[in-house]
Coordinates of C-alpha atoms in Angstrom, one line a residue:
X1 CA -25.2 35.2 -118.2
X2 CA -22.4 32.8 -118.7
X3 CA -19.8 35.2 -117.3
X4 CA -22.1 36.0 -114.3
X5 CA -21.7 32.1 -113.6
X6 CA -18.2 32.0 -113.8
X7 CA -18.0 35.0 -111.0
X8 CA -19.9 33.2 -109.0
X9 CA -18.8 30.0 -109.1
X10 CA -14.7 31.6 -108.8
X11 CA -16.3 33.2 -105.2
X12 CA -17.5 30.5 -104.2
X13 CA -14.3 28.7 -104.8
X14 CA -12.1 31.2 -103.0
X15 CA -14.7 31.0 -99.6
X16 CA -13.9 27.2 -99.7
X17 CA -9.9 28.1 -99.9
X18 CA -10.7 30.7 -97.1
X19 CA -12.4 28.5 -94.7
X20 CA -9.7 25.6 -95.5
X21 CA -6.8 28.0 -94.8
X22 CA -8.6 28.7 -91.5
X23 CA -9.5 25.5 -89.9
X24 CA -6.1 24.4 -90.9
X25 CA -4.2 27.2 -88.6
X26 CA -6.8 26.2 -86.2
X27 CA -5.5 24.4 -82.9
X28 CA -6.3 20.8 -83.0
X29 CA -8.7 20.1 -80.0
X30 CA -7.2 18.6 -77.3
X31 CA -8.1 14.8 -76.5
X32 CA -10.5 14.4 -73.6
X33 CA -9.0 13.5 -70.6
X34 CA -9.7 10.7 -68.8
X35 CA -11.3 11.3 -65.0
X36 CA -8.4 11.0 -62.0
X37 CA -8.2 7.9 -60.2
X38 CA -7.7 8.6 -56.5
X39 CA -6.4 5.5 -55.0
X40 CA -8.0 4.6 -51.7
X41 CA -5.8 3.6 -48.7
X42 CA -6.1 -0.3 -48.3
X43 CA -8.2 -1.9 -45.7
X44 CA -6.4 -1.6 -41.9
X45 CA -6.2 -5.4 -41.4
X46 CA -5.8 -6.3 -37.3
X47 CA -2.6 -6.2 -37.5
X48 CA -2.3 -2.5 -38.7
X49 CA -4.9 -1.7 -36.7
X50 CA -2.6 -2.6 -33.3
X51 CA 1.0 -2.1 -34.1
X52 CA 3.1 -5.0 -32.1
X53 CA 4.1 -2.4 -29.6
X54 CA 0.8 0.2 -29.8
X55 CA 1.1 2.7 -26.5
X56 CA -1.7 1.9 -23.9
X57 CA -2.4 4.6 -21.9
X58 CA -2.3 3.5 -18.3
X59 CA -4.2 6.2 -16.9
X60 CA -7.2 6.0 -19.0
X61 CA -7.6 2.3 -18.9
X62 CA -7.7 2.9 -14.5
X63 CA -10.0 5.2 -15.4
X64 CA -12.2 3.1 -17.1
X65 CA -11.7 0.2 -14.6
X66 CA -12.5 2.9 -11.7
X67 CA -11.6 3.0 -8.3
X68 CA -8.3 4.0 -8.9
X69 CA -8.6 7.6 -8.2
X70 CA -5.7 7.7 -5.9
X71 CA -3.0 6.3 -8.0
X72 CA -4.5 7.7 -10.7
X73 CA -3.4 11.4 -9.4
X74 CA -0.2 10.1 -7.6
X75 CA 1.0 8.7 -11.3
X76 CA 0.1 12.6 -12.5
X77 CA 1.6 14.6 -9.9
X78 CA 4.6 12.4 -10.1
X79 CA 4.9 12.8 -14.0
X80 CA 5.3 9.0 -13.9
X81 CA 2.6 8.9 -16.0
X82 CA 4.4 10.1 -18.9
X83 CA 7.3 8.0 -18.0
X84 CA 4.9 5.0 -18.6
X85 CA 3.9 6.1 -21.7
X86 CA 7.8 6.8 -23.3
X87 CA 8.8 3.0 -21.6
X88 CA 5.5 1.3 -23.2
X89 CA 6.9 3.0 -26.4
X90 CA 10.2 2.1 -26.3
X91 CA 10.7 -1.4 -24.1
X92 CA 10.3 -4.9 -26.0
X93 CA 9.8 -6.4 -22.6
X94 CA 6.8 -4.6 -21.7
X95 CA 5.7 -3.7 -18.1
X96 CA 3.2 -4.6 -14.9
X97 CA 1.9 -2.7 -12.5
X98 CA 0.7 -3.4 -9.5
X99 CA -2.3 -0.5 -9.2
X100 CA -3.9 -0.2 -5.4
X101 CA -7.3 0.5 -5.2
X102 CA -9.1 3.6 -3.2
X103 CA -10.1 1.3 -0.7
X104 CA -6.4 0.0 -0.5
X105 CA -5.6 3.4 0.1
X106 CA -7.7 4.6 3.2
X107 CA -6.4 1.9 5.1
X108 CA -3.2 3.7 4.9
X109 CA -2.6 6.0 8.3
X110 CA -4.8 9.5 7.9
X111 CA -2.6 12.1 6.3
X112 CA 0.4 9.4 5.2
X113 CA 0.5 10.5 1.8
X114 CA 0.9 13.9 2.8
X115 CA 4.0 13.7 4.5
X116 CA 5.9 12.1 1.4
X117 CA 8.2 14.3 0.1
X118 CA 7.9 14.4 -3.9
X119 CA 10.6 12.1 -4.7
X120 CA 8.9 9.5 -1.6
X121 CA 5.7 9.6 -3.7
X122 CA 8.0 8.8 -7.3
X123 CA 9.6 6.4 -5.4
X124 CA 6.4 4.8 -3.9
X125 CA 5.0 4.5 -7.6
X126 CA 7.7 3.0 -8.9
X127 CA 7.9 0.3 -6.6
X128 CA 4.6 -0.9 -8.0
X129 CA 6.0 -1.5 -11.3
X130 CA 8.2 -4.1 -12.7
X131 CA 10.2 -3.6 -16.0
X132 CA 9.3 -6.8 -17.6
X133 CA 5.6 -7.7 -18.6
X134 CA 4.8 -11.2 -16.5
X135 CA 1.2 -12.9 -17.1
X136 CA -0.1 -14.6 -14.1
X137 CA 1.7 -18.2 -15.2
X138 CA 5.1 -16.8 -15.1
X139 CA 4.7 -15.7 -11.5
X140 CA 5.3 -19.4 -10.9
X141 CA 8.5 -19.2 -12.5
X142 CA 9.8 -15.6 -11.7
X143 CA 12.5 -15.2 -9.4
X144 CA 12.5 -13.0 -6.0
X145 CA 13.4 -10.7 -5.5
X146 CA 11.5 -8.6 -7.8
X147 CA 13.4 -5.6 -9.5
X148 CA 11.0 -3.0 -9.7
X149 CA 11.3 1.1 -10.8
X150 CA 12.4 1.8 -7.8
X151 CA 15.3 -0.4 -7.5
X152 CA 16.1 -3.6 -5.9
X153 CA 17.9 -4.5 -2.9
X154 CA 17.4 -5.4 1.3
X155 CA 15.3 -1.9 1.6
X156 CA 13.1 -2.4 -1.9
X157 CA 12.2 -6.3 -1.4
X158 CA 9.2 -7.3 -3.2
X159 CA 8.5 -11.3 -3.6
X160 CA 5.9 -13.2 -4.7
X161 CA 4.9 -16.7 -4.6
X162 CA 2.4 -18.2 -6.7
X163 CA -0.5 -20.7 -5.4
X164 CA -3.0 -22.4 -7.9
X165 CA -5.9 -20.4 -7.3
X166 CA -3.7 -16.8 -6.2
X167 CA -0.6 -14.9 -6.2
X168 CA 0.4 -13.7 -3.3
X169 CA 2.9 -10.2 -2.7
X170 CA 5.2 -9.2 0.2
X171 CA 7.8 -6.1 0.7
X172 CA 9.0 -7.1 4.5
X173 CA 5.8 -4.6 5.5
X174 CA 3.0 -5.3 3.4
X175 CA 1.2 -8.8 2.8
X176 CA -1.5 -8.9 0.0
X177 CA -2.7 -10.8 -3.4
X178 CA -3.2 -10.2 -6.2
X179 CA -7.3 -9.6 -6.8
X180 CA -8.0 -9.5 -10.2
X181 CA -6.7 -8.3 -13.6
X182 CA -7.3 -5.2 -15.0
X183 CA -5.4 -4.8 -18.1
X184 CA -3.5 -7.3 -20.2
X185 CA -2.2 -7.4 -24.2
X186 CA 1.3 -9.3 -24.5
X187 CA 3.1 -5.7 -23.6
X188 CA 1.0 -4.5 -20.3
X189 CA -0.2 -6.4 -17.5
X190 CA -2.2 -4.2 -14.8
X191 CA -3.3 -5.6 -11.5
X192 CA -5.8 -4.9 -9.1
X193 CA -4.5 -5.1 -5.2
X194 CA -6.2 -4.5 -2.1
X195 CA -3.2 -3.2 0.1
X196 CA -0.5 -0.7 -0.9
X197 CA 3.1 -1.9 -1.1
X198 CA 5.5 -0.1 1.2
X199 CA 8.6 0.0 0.2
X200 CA 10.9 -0.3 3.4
X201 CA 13.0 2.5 2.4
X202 CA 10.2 4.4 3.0
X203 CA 8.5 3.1 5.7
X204 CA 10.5 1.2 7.8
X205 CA 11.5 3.7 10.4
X206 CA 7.5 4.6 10.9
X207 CA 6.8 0.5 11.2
X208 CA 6.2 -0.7 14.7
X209 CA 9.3 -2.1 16.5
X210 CA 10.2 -5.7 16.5
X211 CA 8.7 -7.4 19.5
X212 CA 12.4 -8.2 21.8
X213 CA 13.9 -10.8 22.0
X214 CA 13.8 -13.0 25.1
X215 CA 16.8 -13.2 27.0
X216 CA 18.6 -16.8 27.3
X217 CA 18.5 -18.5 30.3
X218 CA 21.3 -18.6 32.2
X219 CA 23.2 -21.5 33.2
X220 CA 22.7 -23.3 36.7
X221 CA 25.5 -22.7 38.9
X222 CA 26.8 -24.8 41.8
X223 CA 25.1 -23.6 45.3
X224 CA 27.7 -21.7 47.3
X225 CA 27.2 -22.0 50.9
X226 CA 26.3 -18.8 52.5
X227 CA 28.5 -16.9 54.9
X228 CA 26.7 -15.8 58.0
X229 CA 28.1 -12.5 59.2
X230 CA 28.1 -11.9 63.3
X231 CA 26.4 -8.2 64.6
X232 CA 28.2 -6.9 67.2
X233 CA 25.5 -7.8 69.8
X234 CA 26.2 -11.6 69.1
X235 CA 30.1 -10.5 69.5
X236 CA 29.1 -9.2 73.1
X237 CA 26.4 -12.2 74.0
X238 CA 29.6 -14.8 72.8
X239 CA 31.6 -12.5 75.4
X240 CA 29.3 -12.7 78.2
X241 CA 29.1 -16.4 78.0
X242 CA 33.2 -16.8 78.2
X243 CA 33.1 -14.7 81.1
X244 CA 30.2 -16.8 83.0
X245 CA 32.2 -20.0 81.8
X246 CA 35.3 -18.4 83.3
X247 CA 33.6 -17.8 86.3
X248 CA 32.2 -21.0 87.0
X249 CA 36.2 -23.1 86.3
X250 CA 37.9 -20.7 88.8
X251 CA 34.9 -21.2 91.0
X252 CA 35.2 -25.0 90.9
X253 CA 39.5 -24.9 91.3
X254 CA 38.5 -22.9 94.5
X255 CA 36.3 -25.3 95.8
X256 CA 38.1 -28.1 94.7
X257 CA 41.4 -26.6 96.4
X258 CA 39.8 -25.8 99.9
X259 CA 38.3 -29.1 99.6
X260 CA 42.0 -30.3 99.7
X261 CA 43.2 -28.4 102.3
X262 CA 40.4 -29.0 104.7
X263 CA 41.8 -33.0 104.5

């Protein structure tokens, strides 16, 4: 009996070794890991949410506006719309445009547009925008003549002169004011006029011509007196009378001579 317990208790003791010796060349487990934090973006505060120079797009904020169908496809068959959009990107000084309405339009000639070449229409967009953003209170201040996209000089005038209550716009061939604003944030200024400008470069040979000017009066001169010029048939009456008046003296000596002798 007793050497029955000694076997059994010597297996028993080399399971225990056995299952020792194999949790000890088991892998430790590996610590839990913690769940992945995902940081969220912050918050876009205003400022992030407009950048100091963000890109309006002119186009759609006419659009919006309406009634600017016309310039609307004059800026995209020009490609000056694009042009906007790279300046607004890249200019500190920002722009303003001048942006006639539809109605501003049809009171042009029927068919003017039409007989623009292509670089007449670029040039007719450009001159309503001015390279420098200007809010209504600096038209008091701004000086004329306006330099615009299209250039400056005596065929691209464009002034403007400032009244309390409007702002009024003139290119030599166009008069208009300003008639409301359409657009405005610090970098863009869009106005609403009633009137296209035309440029003179353009237009000026198709303008009407300059009422003329009234000759000056000419200065009195002293009265010469006037020279009366005989016909020939006074030339013969003049004759007829020296003959009669020759007639009559030699008719009178011979009378007075017979007279004489007779005594």
């Amino acid at each position: 009996m007793k050497p029955q317990y000694l076997l059994s208790s010597f297996s028993i003791f080399l399971l225990f070794l056995h299952c020792t010796n194999t949790f000890a060349q088991s892998p430790a487990a590996a610590p839990a890991q913690a769940p992945a934090v995902v940081a969220s973006p912050p918050a876009a505060t205003p400022t992030q949410a407009a950048a100091p120079h963000g890109i309006a797009n002119v186009t759609k904020i006419l659009e919006k506006a309406g009634h600017f169908t016309i310039f609307i496809r004059l800026l995209r068959s020009t490609q000056e719309e694009n042009h906007l959009f790279s300046a607004l990107n890249d200019s500190s000084t920002g722009l303003t445009i001048f942006a006639p309405t539809d109605s501003a339009f049809s009171e042009l000639k029927s068919g003017t547009l039409n007989t623009l070449s292509d670089g007449d229409k670029s040039e007719l967009v450009k001159f309503h925008v001015v390279p420098t953003f200007l809010s209504t209170s600096q038209f008091q201040t701004v000086s004329n003549p306006l330099g615009t996209w299209a250039g400056t000089g005596s065929r691209l005038p464009l002034n403007v002169t400032s009244y309390p209550n409007s702002v009024n716009i003139t290119t030599g061939l166009t008069n208009t004011s300003l008639s409301g604003t359409v657009y405005t944030d610090n970098q863009l200024a869009i106005y609403k006029i009633e009137k296209v400008l035309l440029p003179k470069d353009i237009f000026a040979s198709n303008a009407p011509a300059p009422a003329p000017v009234a000759p000056a009066p000419e200065k009195p001169t002293k009265a010469v007196p006037a020279v009366t010029v005989e016909s020939p048939a006074a030339s013969v009456d003049i004759s007829s009378a020296l003959i009669f008046t020759h007639n009559v003296v030699v008719g009178s000596v011979g009378l007075l001579a017979s007279a004489m002798f007779s005594l």
